PDB file of C-alpha atoms in Angstrom:
ATOM      1  CA  MET A  13     -15.735  13.158   2.047  1.00  0.00           C
ATOM      2  CA  VAL A  14     -12.805  12.418   4.790  1.00  0.00           C
ATOM      3  CA  ARG A  15     -11.037  11.775   1.150  1.00  0.00           C
ATOM      4  CA  GLN A  16     -11.369  14.578  -0.869  1.00  0.00           C
ATOM      5  CA  ALA A  17     -11.528  16.536   2.361  1.00  0.00           C
ATOM      6  CA  VAL A  18      -7.700  15.211   2.865  1.00  0.00           C
ATOM      7  CA  ARG A  19      -6.976  15.132  -0.443  1.00  0.00           C
ATOM      8  CA  ASP A  20      -7.752  19.009  -0.430  1.00  0.00           C
ATOM      9  CA  VAL A  21      -6.294  19.608   2.157  1.00  0.00           C
ATOM     10  CA  ARG A  22      -2.694  17.908   2.349  1.00  0.00           C
ATOM     11  CA  THR A  23       0.594  18.897   0.639  1.00  0.00           C
ATOM     12  CA  ALA A  24       1.805  18.352  -3.022  1.00  0.00           C
ATOM     13  CA  PRO A  25       3.642  15.414  -3.090  1.00  0.00           C
ATOM     14  CA  PRO A  26       7.265  15.837  -3.255  1.00  0.00           C
ATOM     15  CA  PRO A  27       8.768  16.317  -7.331  1.00  0.00           C
ATOM     16  CA  PRO A  28       9.901  13.253  -8.900  1.00  0.00           C
ATOM     17  CA  PRO A  29      13.178  13.171  -9.407  1.00  0.00           C
ATOM     18  CA  ALA A  30      15.071  15.103 -12.454  1.00  0.00           C
ATOM     19  CA  ASP A  31      17.051  11.756 -13.797  1.00  0.00           C
ATOM     20  CA  PRO A  32      15.650   8.844 -13.669  1.00  0.00           C
ATOM     21  CA  PRO A  33      18.090   6.257 -12.052  1.00  0.00           C
ATOM     22  CA  ALA A  34      20.554   4.632 -14.581  1.00  0.00           C
ATOM     23  CA  ASP A  35      20.424   1.745 -13.280  1.00  0.00           C
ATOM     24  CA  PRO A  36      17.533  -1.109 -14.007  1.00  0.00           C
ATOM     25  CA  THR A  37      17.494  -2.145 -10.783  1.00  0.00           C
ATOM     26  CA  VAL A  38      17.941   1.331  -8.720  1.00  0.00           C
ATOM     27  CA  ALA A  39      14.303   2.415 -11.312  1.00  0.00           C
ATOM     28  CA  ALA A  40      12.634  -0.929 -10.450  1.00  0.00           C
ATOM     29  CA  LEU A  41      12.530  -0.145  -6.597  1.00  0.00           C
ATOM     30  CA  ARG A  42      11.927   2.726  -7.109  1.00  0.00           C
ATOM     31  CA  ARG A  43       8.431   1.509  -8.751  1.00  0.00           C
ATOM     32  CA  VAL A  44       8.028  -0.714  -6.487  1.00  0.00           C
ATOM     33  CA  VAL A  45       8.487   1.888  -3.055  1.00  0.00           C
ATOM     34  CA  ASP A  46       5.903   4.097  -4.941  1.00  0.00           C
ATOM     35  CA  ASP A  47       3.701   1.020  -5.571  1.00  0.00           C
ATOM     36  CA  LEU A  48       3.703   1.025  -1.875  1.00  0.00           C
ATOM     37  CA  ALA A  49       3.366   4.055  -0.530  1.00  0.00           C
ATOM     38  CA  ALA A  50       0.200   4.716  -3.438  1.00  0.00           C
ATOM     39  CA  SER A  51      -1.660   2.027  -1.336  1.00  0.00           C
ATOM     40  CA  THR A  52      -0.304   2.822   2.054  1.00  0.00           C
ATOM     41  CA  TYR A  53      -2.310   6.249   1.569  1.00  0.00           C
ATOM     42  CA  ALA A  54      -5.228   4.322  -0.045  1.00  0.00           C
ATOM     43  CA  ILE A  55      -4.712   2.221   3.857  1.00  0.00           C
ATOM     44  CA  GLY A  56      -4.531   5.537   5.205  1.00  0.00           C
ATOM     45  CA  GLU A  57      -8.219   7.013   3.329  1.00  0.00           C
ATOM     46  CA  LEU A  58      -9.285   3.980   5.007  1.00  0.00           C
ATOM     47  CA  MET A  59      -8.089   4.440   8.426  1.00  0.00           C
ATOM     48  CA  LEU A  60      -9.447   7.616   8.049  1.00  0.00           C
ATOM     49  CA  GLU A  61     -13.157   6.384   7.540  1.00  0.00           C
ATOM     50  CA  VAL A  62     -12.393   4.904  10.832  1.00  0.00           C
ATOM     51  CA  ALA A  63     -10.295   7.421  13.496  1.00  0.00           C
ATOM     52  CA  PRO A  64     -11.311  11.197  11.411  1.00  0.00           C
ATOM     53  CA  ALA A  65      -7.997  13.299  11.581  1.00  0.00           C
ATOM     54  CA  TYR A  66      -9.161  15.537  14.539  1.00  0.00           C
ATOM     55  CA  LEU A  67      -8.565  11.805  16.964  1.00  0.00           C
ATOM     56  CA  SER A  68      -4.819  11.808  18.947  1.00  0.00           C
ATOM     57  CA  ASP A  69      -3.034   8.987  17.697  1.00  0.00           C
ATOM     58  CA  ALA A  70      -4.026   7.004  21.195  1.00  0.00           C
ATOM     59  CA  GLU A  71      -7.101   7.947  20.390  1.00  0.00           C
ATOM     60  CA  ALA A  72      -7.558   6.986  16.970  1.00  0.00           C
ATOM     61  CA  ALA A  73      -5.727   3.419  18.617  1.00  0.00           C
ATOM     62  CA  ASP A  74      -8.599   2.626  19.795  1.00  0.00           C
ATOM     63  CA  ALA A  75     -10.827   3.313  17.569  1.00  0.00           C
ATOM     64  CA  LEU A  76      -8.253   1.784  14.593  1.00  0.00           C
ATOM     65  CA  ALA A  77      -7.087  -2.003  16.335  1.00  0.00           C
ATOM     66  CA  LEU A  78      -9.578  -4.345  15.589  1.00  0.00           C
ATOM     67  CA  LEU A  79      -9.766  -2.864  12.315  1.00  0.00           C
ATOM     68  CA  CYS A  80      -5.999  -3.394  12.105  1.00  0.00           C
ATOM     69  CA  GLU A  81      -6.679  -6.591  13.483  1.00  0.00           C
ATOM     70  CA  GLN A  82      -9.049  -7.884  10.525  1.00  0.00           C
ATOM     71  CA  ILE A  83      -7.326  -6.613   7.955  1.00  0.00           C
ATOM     72  CA  GLY A  84      -3.568  -8.303   9.166  1.00  0.00           C
ATOM     73  CA  GLU A  85      -2.468  -4.638   9.482  1.00  0.00           C
ATOM     74  CA  PRO A  86      -0.194  -3.702  12.276  1.00  0.00           C
ATOM     75  CA  LEU A  87      -1.621  -1.360  14.479  1.00  0.00           C
ATOM     76  CA  GLU A  88       1.378   1.198  14.067  1.00  0.00           C
ATOM     77  CA  HIS A  89       1.667   0.749  10.202  1.00  0.00           C
ATOM     78  CA  GLY A  90      -2.325   1.638  10.366  1.00  0.00           C
ATOM     79  CA  LEU A  91      -0.891   4.548  12.446  1.00  0.00           C
ATOM     80  CA  ALA A  92       1.597   5.770   9.930  1.00  0.00           C
ATOM     81  CA  ALA A  93      -0.942   5.440   7.129  1.00  0.00           C
ATOM     82  CA  ARG A  94      -3.449   7.733   8.533  1.00  0.00           C
ATOM     83  CA  ARG A  95      -0.300  10.297   9.714  1.00  0.00           C
ATOM     84  CA  TYR A  96       0.753   9.538   5.541  1.00  0.00           C
ATOM     85  CA  ALA A  97      -3.035   9.838   4.471  1.00  0.00           C
ATOM     86  CA  MET A  98      -3.183  13.371   6.188  1.00  0.00           C
ATOM     87  CA  SER A  99       0.309  15.145   5.614  1.00  0.00           C
ATOM     88  CA  GLY A 100       0.773  13.228   2.365  1.00  0.00           C
ATOM     89  CA  ASP A 101       4.802  13.402   3.328  1.00  0.00           C
ATOM     90  CA  ARG A 102       6.515   9.997   2.849  1.00  0.00           C
ATOM     91  CA  ARG A 103       8.097  10.371   6.219  1.00  0.00           C
ATOM     92  CA  ALA A 104       5.159   9.476   8.240  1.00  0.00           C
ATOM     93  CA  LEU A 105       6.228   5.797   6.863  1.00  0.00           C
ATOM     94  CA  HIS A 106       9.825   6.284   7.680  1.00  0.00           C
ATOM     95  CA  GLY A 107      10.485   3.129  10.189  1.00  0.00           C
ATOM     96  CA  THR A 108       7.267   1.569  10.122  1.00  0.00           C
ATOM     97  CA  VAL A 109       5.728   0.597   5.920  1.00  0.00           C
ATOM     98  CA  LEU A 110       8.524   1.767   4.457  1.00  0.00           C
TER      99      LEU A 110
END
């Protein structure tokens, strides 16, 4: 239910670049970043099941500390993933996951 609500209200992802990179290394790196963002989004949805969007980051940190410890994810990464799942904006991951 939470996952569907998040999908319904999040912003649309940015469109892919008009021209794919000519350099195969850059293209491969872009795919890796896209895969990382997709898996982080899934983790963010899990975080939202434990700490719903109406909780502040401070309140969510209390609820998510044990979960993050159990899955081996730093709390800051878990909170960033949660913000990314709420907004759909990759900038929520800058400085933590990406």
